[in-house]
Every structure is written in C-alpha cells, then in structure tokens.
Short mmCIF file of C-alpha atoms in Angstrom, two decimals:
data_model
loop_
_atom_site.label_atom_id
_atom_site.label_comp_id
_atom_site.label_asym_id
_atom_site.label_seq_id
_atom_site.Cartn_x
_atom_site.Cartn_y
_atom_site.Cartn_z
CA UNK G 265 100.53 4.72 45.56
CA UNK G 266 103.85 3.36 44.31
CA UNK G 267 106.21 5.29 42.08
CA UNK G 268 106.57 2.10 40.04
CA UNK G 269 103.34 0.64 38.68
CA UNK G 270 102.74 -3.08 38.48
CA UNK G 271 99.52 -4.97 37.78
CA UNK G 272 98.15 -6.11 41.16
CA UNK G 273 97.50 -9.63 39.96
CA UNK G 274 98.01 -11.95 37.03
CA UNK G 275 97.16 -15.56 36.36
CA UNK G 276 98.16 -18.18 33.84
CA UNK G 277 98.05 -21.92 33.39
CA UNK G 278 100.94 -24.26 34.10
CA UNK G 279 103.36 -24.44 31.20
CA UNK G 280 102.31 -21.05 29.87
CA UNK G 281 104.31 -17.82 29.75
CA UNK G 282 103.58 -14.65 31.68
CA UNK G 283 105.06 -11.18 31.50
CA UNK G 284 104.82 -8.84 34.46
CA UNK G 285 105.22 -5.17 33.69
CA UNK G 286 106.73 -2.40 35.78
CA UNK G 287 106.14 1.15 34.62
CA UNK G 288 108.07 4.13 35.91
CA UNK G 289 109.55 7.38 34.73
CA UNK G 290 112.72 8.97 33.40
CA UNK G 291 114.06 9.48 36.91
CA UNK G 292 113.87 5.83 37.94
CA UNK G 293 113.56 3.05 35.36
CA UNK G 294 114.51 5.40 32.55
CA UNK G 295 117.76 6.26 34.24
CA UNK G 296 118.86 3.45 36.57
CA UNK G 297 119.08 -0.31 36.59
CA UNK G 298 116.12 -2.35 37.76
CA UNK G 299 115.90 -5.58 39.75
CA UNK G 300 113.10 -8.07 40.32
CA UNK G 301 112.22 -9.99 43.49
CA UNK G 302 110.08 -13.01 44.25
CA UNK G 303 108.36 -13.36 47.61
CA UNK G 304 106.42 -16.33 48.94
CA UNK G 305 103.95 -15.75 51.80
CA UNK G 306 105.68 -15.44 55.13
CA UNK G 307 109.18 -15.39 53.68
CA UNK G 308 111.72 -12.77 52.70
CA UNK G 309 111.99 -11.58 49.10
CA UNK G 310 114.75 -13.02 46.99
CA UNK G 311 116.35 -11.45 43.95
CA UNK G 312 115.63 -13.00 40.56
CA UNK G 313 116.95 -10.42 38.12
CA UNK G 314 119.43 -7.59 38.60
CA UNK G 315 120.80 -4.88 36.31
CA UNK G 316 117.70 -5.15 34.11
CA UNK G 317 118.31 -8.57 32.62
CA UNK G 318 120.92 -10.55 34.56
CA UNK G 319 119.74 -13.68 36.31
CA UNK G 320 120.95 -13.99 39.86
CA UNK G 321 122.92 -17.07 40.82
CA UNK G 322 120.78 -20.20 40.83
CA UNK G 323 117.80 -18.64 39.06
CA UNK G 324 116.59 -20.82 36.18
CA UNK G 325 116.56 -19.45 32.67
CA UNK G 326 112.76 -19.62 32.69
CA UNK G 327 113.04 -16.18 34.30
CA UNK G 328 114.12 -13.21 32.20
CA UNK G 329 114.16 -9.45 32.46
CA UNK G 330 114.10 -6.63 29.98
CA UNK G 331 113.86 -2.86 29.98
CA UNK G 332 112.77 -0.36 27.39
CA UNK G 333 112.60 3.33 28.11
CA UNK G 334 110.69 3.87 31.34
CA UNK G 335 109.24 0.36 31.57
CA UNK G 336 110.58 -3.04 32.48
CA UNK G 337 109.27 -6.56 32.17
CA UNK G 338 109.79 -9.81 34.02
CA UNK G 339 109.11 -12.87 31.90
CA UNK G 340 108.46 -16.33 33.23
CA UNK G 341 108.14 -19.25 30.83
CA UNK G 342 107.07 -22.82 31.50
CA UNK G 343 105.01 -21.73 34.50
CA UNK G 344 104.95 -24.07 37.46
CA UNK G 345 102.67 -24.08 40.48
CA UNK G 346 105.78 -23.31 42.52
CA UNK G 347 106.02 -19.95 40.77
CA UNK G 348 102.90 -18.73 42.59
CA UNK G 349 104.24 -15.77 44.52
CA UNK G 350 104.34 -12.00 44.76
CA UNK G 351 106.77 -10.30 42.39
CA UNK G 352 108.27 -6.85 42.94
CA UNK G 353 110.35 -4.58 40.74
CA UNK G 354 112.73 -2.09 42.32
CA UNK G 355 115.14 0.64 41.36
CA UNK G 356 116.60 3.96 42.51
CA UNK G 357 114.71 7.14 41.79
CA UNK G 358 117.27 9.86 41.18
CA UNK G 359 114.86 12.77 41.51
CA UNK G 360 113.35 11.54 44.76
CA UNK G 361 116.68 10.21 46.15
CA UNK G 362 114.77 7.13 47.08
CA UNK G 363 114.91 3.40 46.44
CA UNK G 364 111.45 2.48 45.14
CA UNK G 365 109.62 -0.80 44.83
CA UNK G 366 106.62 -1.49 42.67
CA UNK G 367 103.39 -2.33 44.44
CA UNK G 368 103.84 -6.01 43.69
CA UNK G 369 102.10 -8.47 41.39
CA UNK G 370 100.46 -11.56 42.80
CA UNK G 371 100.93 -14.37 40.32
CA UNK G 372 98.49 -17.26 40.36
CA UNK G 373 99.25 -20.40 38.41
CA UNK G 374 95.90 -22.04 37.81
CA UNK Z 225 127.43 -18.53 52.67
CA UNK Z 226 126.29 -15.10 53.75
CA UNK Z 227 123.55 -15.04 56.37
CA UNK Z 228 121.70 -12.09 57.86
CA UNK Z 229 119.61 -12.28 61.02
CA UNK Z 230 117.46 -9.52 62.49
CA UNK Z 231 116.92 -9.17 66.21
CA UNK Z 232 114.99 -6.82 68.45
CA UNK Z 233 111.77 -6.42 70.39
CA UNK Z 234 108.59 -7.54 68.71
CA UNK Z 235 106.46 -4.96 70.50
CA UNK Z 236 107.14 -1.25 70.80
CA UNK Z 237 104.94 1.34 72.49
CA UNK Z 238 103.70 4.33 70.48
CA UNK Z 239 106.04 7.35 70.63
CA UNK Z 240 108.97 5.16 71.68
CA UNK Z 241 112.01 4.06 69.67
CA UNK Z 242 112.17 0.94 67.55
CA UNK Z 243 115.64 -0.60 67.69
CA UNK Z 244 116.74 -3.50 65.52
CA UNK Z 245 120.06 -5.15 64.85
CA UNK Z 246 121.19 -7.28 61.93
CA UNK Z 247 123.93 -9.82 62.55
CA UNK Z 248 125.95 -10.72 59.48
CA UNK Z 249 127.76 -14.04 59.19
CA UNK Z 250 129.81 -15.46 56.35
CA UNK Z 251 131.00 -12.04 55.21
CA UNK Z 252 132.84 -9.14 56.79
CA UNK Z 253 130.83 -5.92 56.67
CA UNK Z 254 134.03 -3.91 56.35
CA UNK Z 255 134.98 -5.78 53.16
CA UNK Z 256 132.45 -3.92 51.06
CA UNK Z 257 128.83 -3.78 49.95
CA UNK Z 258 126.18 -1.52 51.34
CA UNK Z 259 123.72 -2.67 54.01
CA UNK Z 260 120.05 -1.79 54.12
CA UNK Z 261 116.71 -1.98 55.86
CA UNK Z 262 113.38 -2.62 54.15
CA UNK Z 263 109.99 -3.03 55.79
CA UNK Z 264 106.66 -4.52 54.81
CA UNK Z 265 103.43 -3.63 56.63
CA UNK Z 266 101.08 -6.60 57.02
CA UNK Z 267 99.44 -7.44 53.71
CA UNK Z 268 101.22 -4.66 51.87
CA UNK Z 269 104.25 -4.02 49.69
CA UNK Z 270 107.91 -3.35 50.36
CA UNK Z 271 109.21 0.01 51.57
CA UNK Z 272 112.88 0.90 51.62
CA UNK Z 273 114.03 2.58 54.84
CA UNK Z 274 117.78 3.24 54.69
CA UNK Z 275 121.10 2.07 53.31
CA UNK Z 276 124.59 2.51 54.67
CA UNK Z 277 128.22 1.73 53.82
CA UNK Z 278 130.56 0.67 56.60
CA UNK Z 279 132.53 3.89 56.24
CA UNK Z 280 129.44 5.98 56.89
CA UNK Z 281 128.14 6.93 53.46
CA UNK Z 282 124.40 6.54 53.75
CA UNK Z 283 121.04 7.05 52.06
CA UNK Z 284 117.72 7.45 53.88
CA UNK Z 285 114.11 7.40 52.75
CA UNK Z 286 113.15 11.10 52.71
CA UNK Z 287 109.74 10.35 54.22
CA UNK Z 288 111.42 8.75 57.24
CA UNK Z 289 114.72 10.64 57.36
CA UNK Z 290 113.93 12.74 60.42
CA UNK Z 291 113.05 9.61 62.41
CA UNK Z 292 115.68 7.16 61.19
CA UNK Z 293 119.17 6.45 62.38
CA UNK Z 294 121.30 3.68 60.96
CA UNK Z 295 124.71 2.57 62.15
CA UNK Z 296 127.31 -0.05 61.36
CA UNK Z 297 129.47 -1.79 63.97
CA UNK Z 298 132.30 -3.55 62.16
CA UNK Z 299 133.68 -4.99 65.41
CA UNK Z 300 130.46 -6.96 65.88
CA UNK Z 301 129.88 -7.43 62.14
CA UNK Z 302 126.48 -5.96 62.71
CA UNK Z 303 124.39 -3.03 61.58
CA UNK Z 304 121.46 -1.43 63.33
CA UNK Z 305 118.34 0.62 62.80
CA UNK Z 306 116.62 3.06 65.10
CA UNK Z 307 113.23 4.49 64.25
CA UNK Z 308 112.09 7.22 66.61
CA UNK Z 309 108.60 8.30 67.68
CA UNK Z 310 106.87 5.27 66.24
CA UNK Z 311 103.16 5.01 65.55
CA UNK Z 312 100.88 2.15 64.56
CA UNK Z 313 101.78 2.92 60.94
CA UNK Z 314 105.29 1.63 61.64
CA UNK Z 315 103.97 -1.86 62.36
CA UNK Z 316 105.65 -4.09 59.81
CA UNK Z 317 108.00 -6.94 59.12
CA UNK Z 318 111.46 -5.41 59.05
CA UNK Z 319 114.10 -6.96 56.80
CA UNK Z 320 117.81 -6.31 56.72
CA UNK Z 321 119.61 -6.94 53.45
CA UNK Z 322 122.96 -6.71 51.72
CA UNK Z 323 122.91 -4.22 48.89
CA UNK Z 324 125.07 -4.06 45.81
CA UNK Z 325 125.44 -0.40 44.97
CA UNK Z 326 127.67 1.39 42.51
CA UNK Z 327 127.20 4.64 40.65
CA UNK Z 328 128.70 4.89 37.20
CA UNK Z 329 128.34 8.14 35.25
CA UNK Z 330 125.32 9.10 37.36
CA UNK Z 331 123.57 5.79 36.81
CA UNK Z 332 122.90 3.68 39.87
CA UNK Z 333 123.53 -0.04 39.70
CA UNK Z 334 121.89 -1.49 42.79
CA UNK Z 335 120.05 -4.52 44.02
CA UNK Z 336 119.50 -6.43 47.27
CA UNK Z 337 121.14 -9.84 46.99
CA UNK Z 338 120.93 -11.34 50.49
CA UNK Z 339 118.02 -10.83 52.87
CA UNK Z 340 117.38 -11.67 56.49
CA UNK Z 341 114.30 -13.69 57.35
CA UNK Z 342 112.53 -10.61 58.70
CA UNK Z 343 111.18 -9.73 62.10
CA UNK Z 344 107.68 -8.50 62.89
CA UNK Z 345 107.53 -5.35 64.95
CA UNK Z 346 104.16 -4.31 66.28
CA UNK Z 347 103.58 -0.82 67.59
CA UNK Z 348 100.86 -0.91 70.20
CA UNK Z 349 100.17 0.18 73.72
#
C-alpha cells in the first residue's frame, strides 16, 4: 500500500478534462514539493510537473499541477488518445526518510 | 542532450548480488545533480531504491538499506547499484535517473528529470 494515494483508474472522453488526485500527509505532500510522471507501457516514466505546478520543458500547457495542504492534483485538459498512460505522483517523505511514489493512475481516453 | 543507459545481467540467482551500472552521456556527473535508482516490478508501481551525489552524500530506501550499495565513478561518468541477497521479490525493471534535489529551510525540492530506458532483472534459479 502506497504512502501516497491515487485512484487506480480514471477514464474520460477525448476533448474532456480530467483531474488525477494524489493524497498524502503532513510529512510528504504537506511539507515537500511534488512531481508528476507519465508512463506509457514498456517505457520509462517522464516528468510532466515538478515543484507542484511547474511544467517540465516541452510539456504542453494542457497539463497542470496544483497542491493544497496534503493533497495534490494533476489536471489534463483537451484529452487526446495519446494521453492514455499511467500517471504517478512522487515526493519526499520527511518522517520516513523515503522518496515515495503514488500507486499510479491508469488513464483511459475513451 | 543528457542520456542515461543501464547495463547489467538480466538474470540473477536467488541469494546472489544484483549489479547494475548506469552510463551517463551529455553531462558530467561531477558537475552536479543527484543520481538515483528506481525499480518497477512487473505490472506494479514505482519504488525508489537509492539516491547519491557524486561527493558521496546519499539517501537509501530504509526497507532496502541493509541490502543496497550505490557508488559513483566520476572517471567513467557512471554510477552503480548493488543489491545483495536477492529474492524473487527483487524481480523488476530497474531504472537509473538524474535527480534534482535541494533542501531549503527543511523543505525538499526534488524530482527525476532524465530517466534511462530501464533494464529487466529477473531473479530465478
């Protein structure tokens, strides 16, 4: 069971918006900066968002990140079939002295 | 362009040592950044293993700490992972990655910005 909680799966239609949540605690999300990663099957993850809400180089502005208290959210607007992937949140947990990832959210674009 | 490439045996016997290397090109390890290892068991999520700075400052996953050794070789522009006494539970795709990491007033700013393609290591007799 992951320290960071994400919904296992989500689905939405092309063109729609989706928000993927990542819930943690005061020792991880509540204290440190969070990043988000996208992973296609059989490939390495790549960073989308870092320091809560900064888009990494080359990431379209359809992707956004936010944080409030002990939760964070990845938003994707104008969904495309190419956005079908697994999405992970990650941050440092100060109490556990451990970098933690969420369990991942499999996004399906119907 | 920074490129990371993992290398090592794809099959390791139970109780033996898993050894992987990550070759870095396009950036000098000694210039900065931290360097890390993450793994992903088949069909499962990501698990952080360890992170190290070229000067030796390092962080290890507490659940693996007694079995993990990480090193950096600046002369080869390479960093390595050793995982001792492996079991079938250590079967995974192992990724190396470059890690941005700073601590400001007790708050960690960190993310993995460049990843290797990953290498599957199977633990089996």
